[in-house]
Short mmCIF file of C-alpha atoms in Angstrom, two decimals:
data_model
loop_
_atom_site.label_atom_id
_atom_site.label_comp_id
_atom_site.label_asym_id
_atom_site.label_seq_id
_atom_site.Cartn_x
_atom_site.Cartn_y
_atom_site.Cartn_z
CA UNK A 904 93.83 63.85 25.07
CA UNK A 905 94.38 61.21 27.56
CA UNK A 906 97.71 62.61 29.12
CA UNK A 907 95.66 65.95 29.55
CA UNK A 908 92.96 64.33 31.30
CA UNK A 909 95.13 62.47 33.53
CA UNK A 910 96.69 65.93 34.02
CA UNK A 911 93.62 67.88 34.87
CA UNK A 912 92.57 64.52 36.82
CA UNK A 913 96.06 64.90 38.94
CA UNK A 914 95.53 68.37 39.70
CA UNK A 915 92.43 68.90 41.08
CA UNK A 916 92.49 65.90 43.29
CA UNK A 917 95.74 66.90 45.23
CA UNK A 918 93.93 69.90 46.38
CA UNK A 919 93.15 70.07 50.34
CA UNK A 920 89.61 71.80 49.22
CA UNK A 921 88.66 69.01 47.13
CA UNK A 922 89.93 66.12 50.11
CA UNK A 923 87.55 68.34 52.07
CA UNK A 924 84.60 68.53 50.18
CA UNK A 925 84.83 64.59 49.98
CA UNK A 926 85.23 64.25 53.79
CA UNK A 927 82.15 66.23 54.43
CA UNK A 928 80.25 64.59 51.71
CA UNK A 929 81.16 61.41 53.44
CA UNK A 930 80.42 62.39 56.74
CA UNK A 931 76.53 63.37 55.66
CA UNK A 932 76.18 59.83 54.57
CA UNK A 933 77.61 58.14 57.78
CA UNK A 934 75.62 59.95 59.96
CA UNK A 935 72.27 60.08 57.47
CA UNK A 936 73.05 56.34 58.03
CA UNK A 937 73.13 56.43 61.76
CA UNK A 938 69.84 58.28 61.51
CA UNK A 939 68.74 55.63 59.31
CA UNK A 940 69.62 52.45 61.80
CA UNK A 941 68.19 54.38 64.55
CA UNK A 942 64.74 55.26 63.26
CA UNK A 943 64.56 51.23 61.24
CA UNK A 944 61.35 49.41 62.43
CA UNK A 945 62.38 46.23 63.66
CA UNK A 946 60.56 43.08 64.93
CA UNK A 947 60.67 44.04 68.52
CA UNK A 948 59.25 47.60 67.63
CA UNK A 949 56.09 45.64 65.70
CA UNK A 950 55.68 43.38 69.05
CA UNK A 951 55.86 46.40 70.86
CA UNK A 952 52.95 48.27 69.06
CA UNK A 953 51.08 45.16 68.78
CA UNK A 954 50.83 44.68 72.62
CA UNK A 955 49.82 48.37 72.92
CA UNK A 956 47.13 47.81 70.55
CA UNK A 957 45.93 44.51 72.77
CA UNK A 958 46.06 46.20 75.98
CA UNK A 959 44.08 48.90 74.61
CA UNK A 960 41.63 46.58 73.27
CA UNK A 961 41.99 44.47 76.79
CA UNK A 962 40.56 48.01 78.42
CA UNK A 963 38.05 48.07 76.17
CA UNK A 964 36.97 45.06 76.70
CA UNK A 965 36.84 45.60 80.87
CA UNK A 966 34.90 48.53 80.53
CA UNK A 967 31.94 46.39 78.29
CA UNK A 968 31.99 43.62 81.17
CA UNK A 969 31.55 45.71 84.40
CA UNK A 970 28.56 44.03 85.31
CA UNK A 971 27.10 40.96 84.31
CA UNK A 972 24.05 42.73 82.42
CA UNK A 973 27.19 44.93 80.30
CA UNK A 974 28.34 41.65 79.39
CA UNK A 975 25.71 39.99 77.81
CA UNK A 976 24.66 43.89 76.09
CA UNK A 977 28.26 44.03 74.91
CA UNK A 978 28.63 40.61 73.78
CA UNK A 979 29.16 40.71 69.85
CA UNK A 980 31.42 43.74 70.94
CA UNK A 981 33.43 42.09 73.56
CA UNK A 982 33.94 38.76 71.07
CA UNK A 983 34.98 41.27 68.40
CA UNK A 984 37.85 42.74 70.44
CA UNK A 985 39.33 39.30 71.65
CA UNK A 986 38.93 37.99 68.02
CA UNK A 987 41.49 40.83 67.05
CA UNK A 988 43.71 39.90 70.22
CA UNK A 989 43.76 36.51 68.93
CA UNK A 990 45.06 37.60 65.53
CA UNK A 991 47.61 40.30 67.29
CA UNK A 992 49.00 37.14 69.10
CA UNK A 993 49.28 35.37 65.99
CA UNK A 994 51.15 38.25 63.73
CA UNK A 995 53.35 38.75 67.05
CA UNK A 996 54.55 35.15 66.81
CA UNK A 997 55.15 35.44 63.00
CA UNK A 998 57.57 38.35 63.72
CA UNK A 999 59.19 36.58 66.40
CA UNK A 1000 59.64 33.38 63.79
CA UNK A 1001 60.66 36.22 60.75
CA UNK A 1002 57.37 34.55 59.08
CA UNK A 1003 56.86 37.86 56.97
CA UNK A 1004 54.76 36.39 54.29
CA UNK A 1005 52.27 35.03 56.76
CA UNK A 1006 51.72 38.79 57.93
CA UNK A 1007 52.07 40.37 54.71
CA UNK A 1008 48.84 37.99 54.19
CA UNK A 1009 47.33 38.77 56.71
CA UNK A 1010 47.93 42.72 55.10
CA UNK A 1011 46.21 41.51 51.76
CA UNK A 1012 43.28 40.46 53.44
CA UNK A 1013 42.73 43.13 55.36
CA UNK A 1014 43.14 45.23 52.21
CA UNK A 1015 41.18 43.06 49.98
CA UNK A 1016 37.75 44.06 52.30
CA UNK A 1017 38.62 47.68 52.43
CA UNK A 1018 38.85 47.87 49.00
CA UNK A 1019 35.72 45.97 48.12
CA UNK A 1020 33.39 48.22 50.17
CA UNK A 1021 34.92 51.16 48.81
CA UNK A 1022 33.86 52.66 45.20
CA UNK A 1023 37.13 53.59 43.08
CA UNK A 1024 38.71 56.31 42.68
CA UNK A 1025 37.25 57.07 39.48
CA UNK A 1026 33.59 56.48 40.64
CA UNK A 1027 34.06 58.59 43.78
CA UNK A 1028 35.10 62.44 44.19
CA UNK A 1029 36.91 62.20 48.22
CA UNK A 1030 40.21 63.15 48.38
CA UNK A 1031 40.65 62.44 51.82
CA UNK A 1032 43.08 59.90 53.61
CA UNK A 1033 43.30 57.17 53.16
CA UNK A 1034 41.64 56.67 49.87
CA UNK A 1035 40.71 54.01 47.62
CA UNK A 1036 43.58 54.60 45.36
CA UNK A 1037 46.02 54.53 48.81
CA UNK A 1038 44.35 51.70 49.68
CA UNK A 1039 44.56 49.82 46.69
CA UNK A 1040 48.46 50.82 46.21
CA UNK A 1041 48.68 49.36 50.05
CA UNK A 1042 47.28 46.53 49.07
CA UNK A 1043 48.97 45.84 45.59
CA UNK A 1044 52.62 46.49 46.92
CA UNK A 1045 52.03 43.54 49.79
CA UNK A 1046 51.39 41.30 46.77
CA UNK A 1047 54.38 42.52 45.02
CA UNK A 1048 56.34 41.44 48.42
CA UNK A 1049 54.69 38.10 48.85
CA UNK A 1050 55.40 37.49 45.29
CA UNK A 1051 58.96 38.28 45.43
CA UNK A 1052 59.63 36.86 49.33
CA UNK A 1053 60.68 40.33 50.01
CA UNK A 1054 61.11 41.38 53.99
CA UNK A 1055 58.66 44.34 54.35
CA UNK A 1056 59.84 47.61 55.80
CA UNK A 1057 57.32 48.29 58.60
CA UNK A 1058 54.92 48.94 58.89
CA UNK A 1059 52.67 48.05 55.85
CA UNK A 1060 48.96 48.03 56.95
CA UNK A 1061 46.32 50.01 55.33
CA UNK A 1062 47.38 53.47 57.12
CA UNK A 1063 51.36 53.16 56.13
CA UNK A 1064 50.67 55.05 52.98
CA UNK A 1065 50.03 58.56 51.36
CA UNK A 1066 49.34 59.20 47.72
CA UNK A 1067 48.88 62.16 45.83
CA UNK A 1068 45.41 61.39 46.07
CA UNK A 1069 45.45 61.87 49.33
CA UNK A 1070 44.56 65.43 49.72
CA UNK A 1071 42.77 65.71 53.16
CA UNK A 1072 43.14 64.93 56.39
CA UNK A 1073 40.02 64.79 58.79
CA UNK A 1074 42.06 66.68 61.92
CA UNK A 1075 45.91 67.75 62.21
CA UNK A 1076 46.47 65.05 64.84
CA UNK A 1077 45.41 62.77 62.13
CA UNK A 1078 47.78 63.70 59.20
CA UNK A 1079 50.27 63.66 61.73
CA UNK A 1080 49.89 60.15 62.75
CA UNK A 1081 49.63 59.60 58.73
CA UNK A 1082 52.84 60.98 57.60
CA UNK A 1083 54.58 59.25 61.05
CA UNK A 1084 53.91 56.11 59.60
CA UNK A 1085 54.50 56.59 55.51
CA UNK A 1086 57.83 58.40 57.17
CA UNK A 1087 59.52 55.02 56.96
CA UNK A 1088 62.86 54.21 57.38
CA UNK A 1089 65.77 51.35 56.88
CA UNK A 1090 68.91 50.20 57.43
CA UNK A 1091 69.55 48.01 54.57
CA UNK A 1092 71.84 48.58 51.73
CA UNK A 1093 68.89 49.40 49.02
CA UNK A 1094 66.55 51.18 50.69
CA UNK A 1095 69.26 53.69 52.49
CA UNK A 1096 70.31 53.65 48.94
CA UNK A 1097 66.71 54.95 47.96
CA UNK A 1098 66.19 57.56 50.86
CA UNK A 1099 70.16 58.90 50.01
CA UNK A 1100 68.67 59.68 46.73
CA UNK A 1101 65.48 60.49 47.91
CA UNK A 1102 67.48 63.18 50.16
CA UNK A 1103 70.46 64.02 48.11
CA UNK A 1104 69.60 64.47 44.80
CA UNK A 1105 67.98 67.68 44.87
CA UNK A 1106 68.99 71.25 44.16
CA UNK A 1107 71.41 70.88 47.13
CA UNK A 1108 72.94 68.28 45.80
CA UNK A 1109 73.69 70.21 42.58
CA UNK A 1110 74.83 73.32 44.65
CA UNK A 1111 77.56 70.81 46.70
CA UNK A 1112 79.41 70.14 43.05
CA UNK A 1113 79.09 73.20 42.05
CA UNK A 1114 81.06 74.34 45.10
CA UNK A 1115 83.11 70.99 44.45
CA UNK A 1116 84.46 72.16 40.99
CA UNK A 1117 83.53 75.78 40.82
CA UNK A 1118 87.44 76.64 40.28
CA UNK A 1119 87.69 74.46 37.47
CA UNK A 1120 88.86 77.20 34.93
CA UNK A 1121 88.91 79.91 36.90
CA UNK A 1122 91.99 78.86 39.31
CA UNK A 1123 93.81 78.92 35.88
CA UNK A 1124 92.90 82.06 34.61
CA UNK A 1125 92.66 83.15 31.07
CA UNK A 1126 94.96 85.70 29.90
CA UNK A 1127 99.02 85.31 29.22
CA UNK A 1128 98.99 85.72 33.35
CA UNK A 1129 97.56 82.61 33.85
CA UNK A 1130 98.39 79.25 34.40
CA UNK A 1131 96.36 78.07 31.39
CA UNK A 1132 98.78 80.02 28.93
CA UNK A 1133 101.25 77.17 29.24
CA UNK A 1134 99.00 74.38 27.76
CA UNK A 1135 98.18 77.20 25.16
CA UNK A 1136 101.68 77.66 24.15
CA UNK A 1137 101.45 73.17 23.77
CA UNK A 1138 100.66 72.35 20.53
CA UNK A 1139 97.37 71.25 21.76
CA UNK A 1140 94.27 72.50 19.67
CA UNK A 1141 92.01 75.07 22.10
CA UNK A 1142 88.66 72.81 21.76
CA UNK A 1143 91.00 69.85 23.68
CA UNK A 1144 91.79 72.14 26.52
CA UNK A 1145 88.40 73.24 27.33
CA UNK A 1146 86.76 69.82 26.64
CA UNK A 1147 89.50 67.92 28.98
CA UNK A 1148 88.06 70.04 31.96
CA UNK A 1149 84.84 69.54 30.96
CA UNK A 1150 84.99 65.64 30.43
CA UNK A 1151 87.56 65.56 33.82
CA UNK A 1152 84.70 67.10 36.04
CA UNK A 1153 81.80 64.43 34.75
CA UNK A 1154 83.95 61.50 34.87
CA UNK A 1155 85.28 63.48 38.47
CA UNK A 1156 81.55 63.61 39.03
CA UNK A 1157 80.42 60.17 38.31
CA UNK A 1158 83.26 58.40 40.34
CA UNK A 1159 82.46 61.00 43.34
CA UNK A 1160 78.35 59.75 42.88
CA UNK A 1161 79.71 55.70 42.39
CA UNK A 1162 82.18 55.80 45.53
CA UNK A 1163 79.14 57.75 47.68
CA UNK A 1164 76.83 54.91 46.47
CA UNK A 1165 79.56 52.48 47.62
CA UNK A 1166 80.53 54.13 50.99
CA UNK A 1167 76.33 53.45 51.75
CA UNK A 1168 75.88 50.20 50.11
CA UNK A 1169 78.83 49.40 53.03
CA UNK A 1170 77.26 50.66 55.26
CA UNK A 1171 73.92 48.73 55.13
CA UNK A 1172 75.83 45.82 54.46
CA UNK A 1173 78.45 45.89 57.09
CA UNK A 1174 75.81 47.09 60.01
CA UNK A 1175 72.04 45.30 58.44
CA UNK A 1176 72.12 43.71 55.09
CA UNK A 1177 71.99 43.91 51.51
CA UNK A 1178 68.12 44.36 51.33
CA UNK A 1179 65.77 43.86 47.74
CA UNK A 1180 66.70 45.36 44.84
CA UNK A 1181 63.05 44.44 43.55
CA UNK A 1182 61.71 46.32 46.31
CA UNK A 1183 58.54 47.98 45.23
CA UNK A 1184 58.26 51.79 44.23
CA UNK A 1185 55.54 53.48 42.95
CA UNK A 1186 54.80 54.89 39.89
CA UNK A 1187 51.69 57.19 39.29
CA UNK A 1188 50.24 56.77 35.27
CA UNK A 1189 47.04 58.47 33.77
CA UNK A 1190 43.71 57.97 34.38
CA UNK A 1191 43.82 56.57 38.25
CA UNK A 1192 46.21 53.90 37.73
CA UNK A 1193 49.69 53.11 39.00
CA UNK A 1194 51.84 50.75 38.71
CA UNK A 1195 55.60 49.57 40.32
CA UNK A 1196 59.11 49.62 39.64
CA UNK A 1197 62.23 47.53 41.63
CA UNK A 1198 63.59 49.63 43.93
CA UNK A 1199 67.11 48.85 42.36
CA UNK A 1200 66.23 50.48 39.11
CA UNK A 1201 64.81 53.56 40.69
CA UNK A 1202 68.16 54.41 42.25
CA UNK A 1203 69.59 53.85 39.01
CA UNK A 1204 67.05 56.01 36.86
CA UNK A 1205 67.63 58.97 39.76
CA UNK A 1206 71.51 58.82 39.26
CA UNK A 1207 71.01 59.04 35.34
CA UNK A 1208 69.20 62.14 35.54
CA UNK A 1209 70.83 63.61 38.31
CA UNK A 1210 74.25 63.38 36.28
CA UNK A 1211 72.61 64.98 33.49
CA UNK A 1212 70.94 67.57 35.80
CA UNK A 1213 74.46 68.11 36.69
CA UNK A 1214 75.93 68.18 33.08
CA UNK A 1215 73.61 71.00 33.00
CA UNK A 1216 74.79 73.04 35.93
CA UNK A 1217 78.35 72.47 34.62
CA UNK A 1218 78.08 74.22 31.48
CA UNK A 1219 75.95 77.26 33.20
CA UNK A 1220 79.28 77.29 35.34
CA UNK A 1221 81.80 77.04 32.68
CA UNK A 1222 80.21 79.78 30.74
CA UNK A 1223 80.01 82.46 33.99
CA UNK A 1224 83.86 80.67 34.51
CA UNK A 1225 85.22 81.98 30.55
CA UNK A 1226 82.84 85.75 31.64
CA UNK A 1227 83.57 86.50 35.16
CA UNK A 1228 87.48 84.84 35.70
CA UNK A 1229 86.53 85.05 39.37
CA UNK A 1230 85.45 81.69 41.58
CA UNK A 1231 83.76 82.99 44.08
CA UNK A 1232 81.59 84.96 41.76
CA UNK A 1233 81.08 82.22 39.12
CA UNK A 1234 79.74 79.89 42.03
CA UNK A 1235 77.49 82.59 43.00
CA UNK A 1236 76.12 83.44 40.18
CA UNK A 1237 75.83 79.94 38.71
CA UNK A 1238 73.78 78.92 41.56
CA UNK A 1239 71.41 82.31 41.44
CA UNK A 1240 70.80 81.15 37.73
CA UNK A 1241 69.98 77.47 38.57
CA UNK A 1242 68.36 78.09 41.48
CA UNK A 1243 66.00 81.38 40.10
CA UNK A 1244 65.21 78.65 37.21
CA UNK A 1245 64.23 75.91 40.00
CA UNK A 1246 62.11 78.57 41.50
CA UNK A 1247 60.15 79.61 38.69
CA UNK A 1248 59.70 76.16 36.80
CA UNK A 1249 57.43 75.06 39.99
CA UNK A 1250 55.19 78.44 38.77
CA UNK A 1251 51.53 77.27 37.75
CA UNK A 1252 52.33 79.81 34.81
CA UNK A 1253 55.88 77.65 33.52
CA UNK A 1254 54.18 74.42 34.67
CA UNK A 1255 51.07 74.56 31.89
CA UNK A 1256 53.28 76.47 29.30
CA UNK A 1257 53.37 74.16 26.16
CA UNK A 1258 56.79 73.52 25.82
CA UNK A 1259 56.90 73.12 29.88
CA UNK A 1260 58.15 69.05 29.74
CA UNK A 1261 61.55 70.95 27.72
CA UNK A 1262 62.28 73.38 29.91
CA UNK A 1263 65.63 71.79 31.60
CA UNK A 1264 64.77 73.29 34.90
CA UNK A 1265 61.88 71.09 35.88
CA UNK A 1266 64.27 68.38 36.10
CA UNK A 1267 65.75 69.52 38.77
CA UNK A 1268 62.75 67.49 41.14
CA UNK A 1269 64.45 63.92 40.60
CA UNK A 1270 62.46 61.84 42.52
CA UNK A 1271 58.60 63.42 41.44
CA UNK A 1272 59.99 63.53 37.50
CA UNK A 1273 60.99 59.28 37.91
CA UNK A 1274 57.85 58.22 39.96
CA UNK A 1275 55.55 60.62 37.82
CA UNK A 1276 54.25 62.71 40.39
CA UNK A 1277 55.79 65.79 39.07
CA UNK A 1278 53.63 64.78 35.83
CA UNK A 1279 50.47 64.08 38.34
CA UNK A 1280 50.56 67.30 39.20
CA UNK A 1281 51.22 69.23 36.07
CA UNK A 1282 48.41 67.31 34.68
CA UNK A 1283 50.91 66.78 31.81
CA UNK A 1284 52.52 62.86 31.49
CA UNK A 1285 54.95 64.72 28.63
CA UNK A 1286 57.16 64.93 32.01
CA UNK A 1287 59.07 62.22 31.50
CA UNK A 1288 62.41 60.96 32.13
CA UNK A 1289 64.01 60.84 28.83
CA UNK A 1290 62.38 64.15 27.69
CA UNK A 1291 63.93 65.84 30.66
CA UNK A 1292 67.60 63.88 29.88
CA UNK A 1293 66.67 65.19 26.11
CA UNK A 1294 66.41 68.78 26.79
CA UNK A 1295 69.31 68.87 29.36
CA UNK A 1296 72.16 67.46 27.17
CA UNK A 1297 70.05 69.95 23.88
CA UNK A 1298 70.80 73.09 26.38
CA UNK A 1299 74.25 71.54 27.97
CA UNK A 1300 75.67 71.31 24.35
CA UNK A 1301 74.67 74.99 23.39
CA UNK A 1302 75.82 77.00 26.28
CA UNK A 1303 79.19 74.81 26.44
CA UNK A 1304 79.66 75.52 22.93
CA UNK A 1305 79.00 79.44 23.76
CA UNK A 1306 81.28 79.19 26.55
CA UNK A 1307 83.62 77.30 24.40
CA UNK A 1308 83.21 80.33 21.28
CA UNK A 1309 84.10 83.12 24.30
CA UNK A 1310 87.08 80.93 25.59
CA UNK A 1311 88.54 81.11 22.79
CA UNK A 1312 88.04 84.47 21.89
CA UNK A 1313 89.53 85.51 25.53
CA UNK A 1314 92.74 82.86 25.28
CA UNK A 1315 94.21 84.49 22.13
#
């Protein structure tokens, strides 16, 4: 078994198409990178907005003291404005020193008064941004960063989240300025790590190895034309043949997803820094709560169910492979099967079936299945993780061994 791996290994790495397909994959990450670096908040961006926010507050302040009789009208207001320059000054200079715990503070407290004025989220039926669960997740990830003497990726004040919660937006200017700000972005190894997955573990992703081994049997034929006919006349047992192509494209798969992971951890490292693997995530749970998980283990947790969501497309594509003995058809139709599946699984009808959290194909939303918001919205926690890794390998392991039943039948 391990010569024919190496075998099947040897071949279908020596092909220009597969050098390609690496190259290009490669290339997406280098310049989703660049994108990356080039939209990263940095300290001189924060001093930048801060002394837009003072000079706006400084014209505020000119048009309360025209006159001598505005001044003393406008007094409490005018004090009020260069009370908040003073404290602009002062989280200015802590970005200039890289003092990030005195700002994330300075967050907290900010936080800590919203939230108090505000009835919960149970009490209260307002949906619209920011609420008091937003502002409470707001304020609980700054203590999860001042707790681990974590840098922040700005910005973190009260408006640099959006929940599921969050549901309404007073005017479209608004929800633009909202999403600008959650819309954040960094050059660091982990958290270009977590947008990567984020971006590239999605139905696209799954469609790019398809396309990467979509000739995986079918460039070998089946008949006593084929290529494959000289491993059958091998005494090697027909199960070991199939299975080594199987087993050759996941491990094919998992050093493809490893070396990607690599080429970006690099990156972040070469160009920014390694960044916090304990950088916070969130997590939705029942009943209004929440709670977080290190950033580290999120990226992990993705790539686990990504490879099984994979595992899955595999064996839809080695059955169509053993039916159709055509690539270009077996890619096409494996990808009209996964992809009418993806499709229909976000249906309100599929979504509040009863054996919805089994149905493989709502699996296919990675990052909403890990931080439970695929499960917020179903208004079904049964969408978990390990039931979606469950019912992929259950419905992996029966189509391969169809596909495995016709192979055989076809190879004799």
């Amino acid at each position: 078994m391990k010569d024919l791996l190496l075998f099947e290994f040897k071949k279908i790495t020596k092909t220009l198409y597969f050098m390609m397909m690496i190259i290009a994959l490669i290339a997406f990450v280098s310049f989703f990178f660049i994108y990356s670096y080039v939209h990263t908040a940095r300290v001189d961006d924060y001093i930048y907005n801060n002394e837009a926010i003072k000079s706006s507050h400084q014209l505020s302040i000119d048009e309360l003291s025209n006159t001598e009789e505005d001044r003393a009208t406008n007094k409490e207001d005018i004090k009020f404005f260069r009370e908040e320059m003073e404290e602009i000054d002062m989280l200015s200079e802590s970005a200039r020193n890289h003092d990030w715990e005195n700002i994330i503070r300075y967050e907290i407290a900010s936080s800590e008064e919203t939230v108090k004025v505000l009835p919960s989220q149970s009490e209260e039926n307002v949906y619209t941004w920011p609420t008091h669960f937003t502002n409470e997740v707001v304020m609980e990830k700054n203590k999860w960063l001042l707790e681990h003497h974590i840098k922040p990726v700005l910005p973190i004040h009260s408006f640099s989240e959006i929940t599921v919660y969050d549901r309404v937006f007073n005017t479209a200017v608004q929800e633009e300025i909202a999403y600008e700000f959650f819309k954040k972005y960094d050059s660091s190894s982990i958290y270009f790590l977590f947008l990567l997955v984020e971006n590239g573990l999605t139905i696209g992703g799954a469609i790019f190895f398809l396309f990467l081994f979509g000739s995986m049997i079918t460039r070998e034929g089946l008949g006593r034309n084929g290529p494959i006919h000289f491993l059958g006349t091998m005494p090697l047992k027909r199960w070991k043949i199939i299975w080594s192509k199987l087993i050759t494209t996941i491990l094919l798969t998992f050093f493809v997803l490893f070396a990607t992971i690599l080429w970006g951890a690099l990156l972040g490292i070469v160009f920014d820094r390694l960044g916090d693997w304990d950088y916070p995530v969130l997590i939705y749970e029942p009943d209004f709560s929440f709670r977080f998980i290190e950033m580290g283990n999120f990226i992990l947790l993705s790539l686990l169910l990504f490879l099984s969501v994979l595992i899955f497309c595999y064996s839809w594509l080695f059955l169509y492979s053993v039916l159709l003995k055509q690539t270009f058809m077996t890619i096409v139709l494996t990808i009209i099967t996964v992809g009418s599946g993806y499709l229909l699984s976000g249906s309100d009808i599929a979504i509040t079936q009863e054996l919805a959290p089994f149905n493989p194909f709502h699996y296919f939303h990675i990052t909403e299945v890990i931080t439970m918001e695929y499960a917020f919205n179903a208004e079904n926690y049964n969408f978990t993780m390990w039931n979606g890794i469950i019912s992929l390998f259950i419905f992996s392991l029966i189509i391969i061994l169809v596909a495995f039943l016709l192979f055989r039948r076809k190879a004799k």
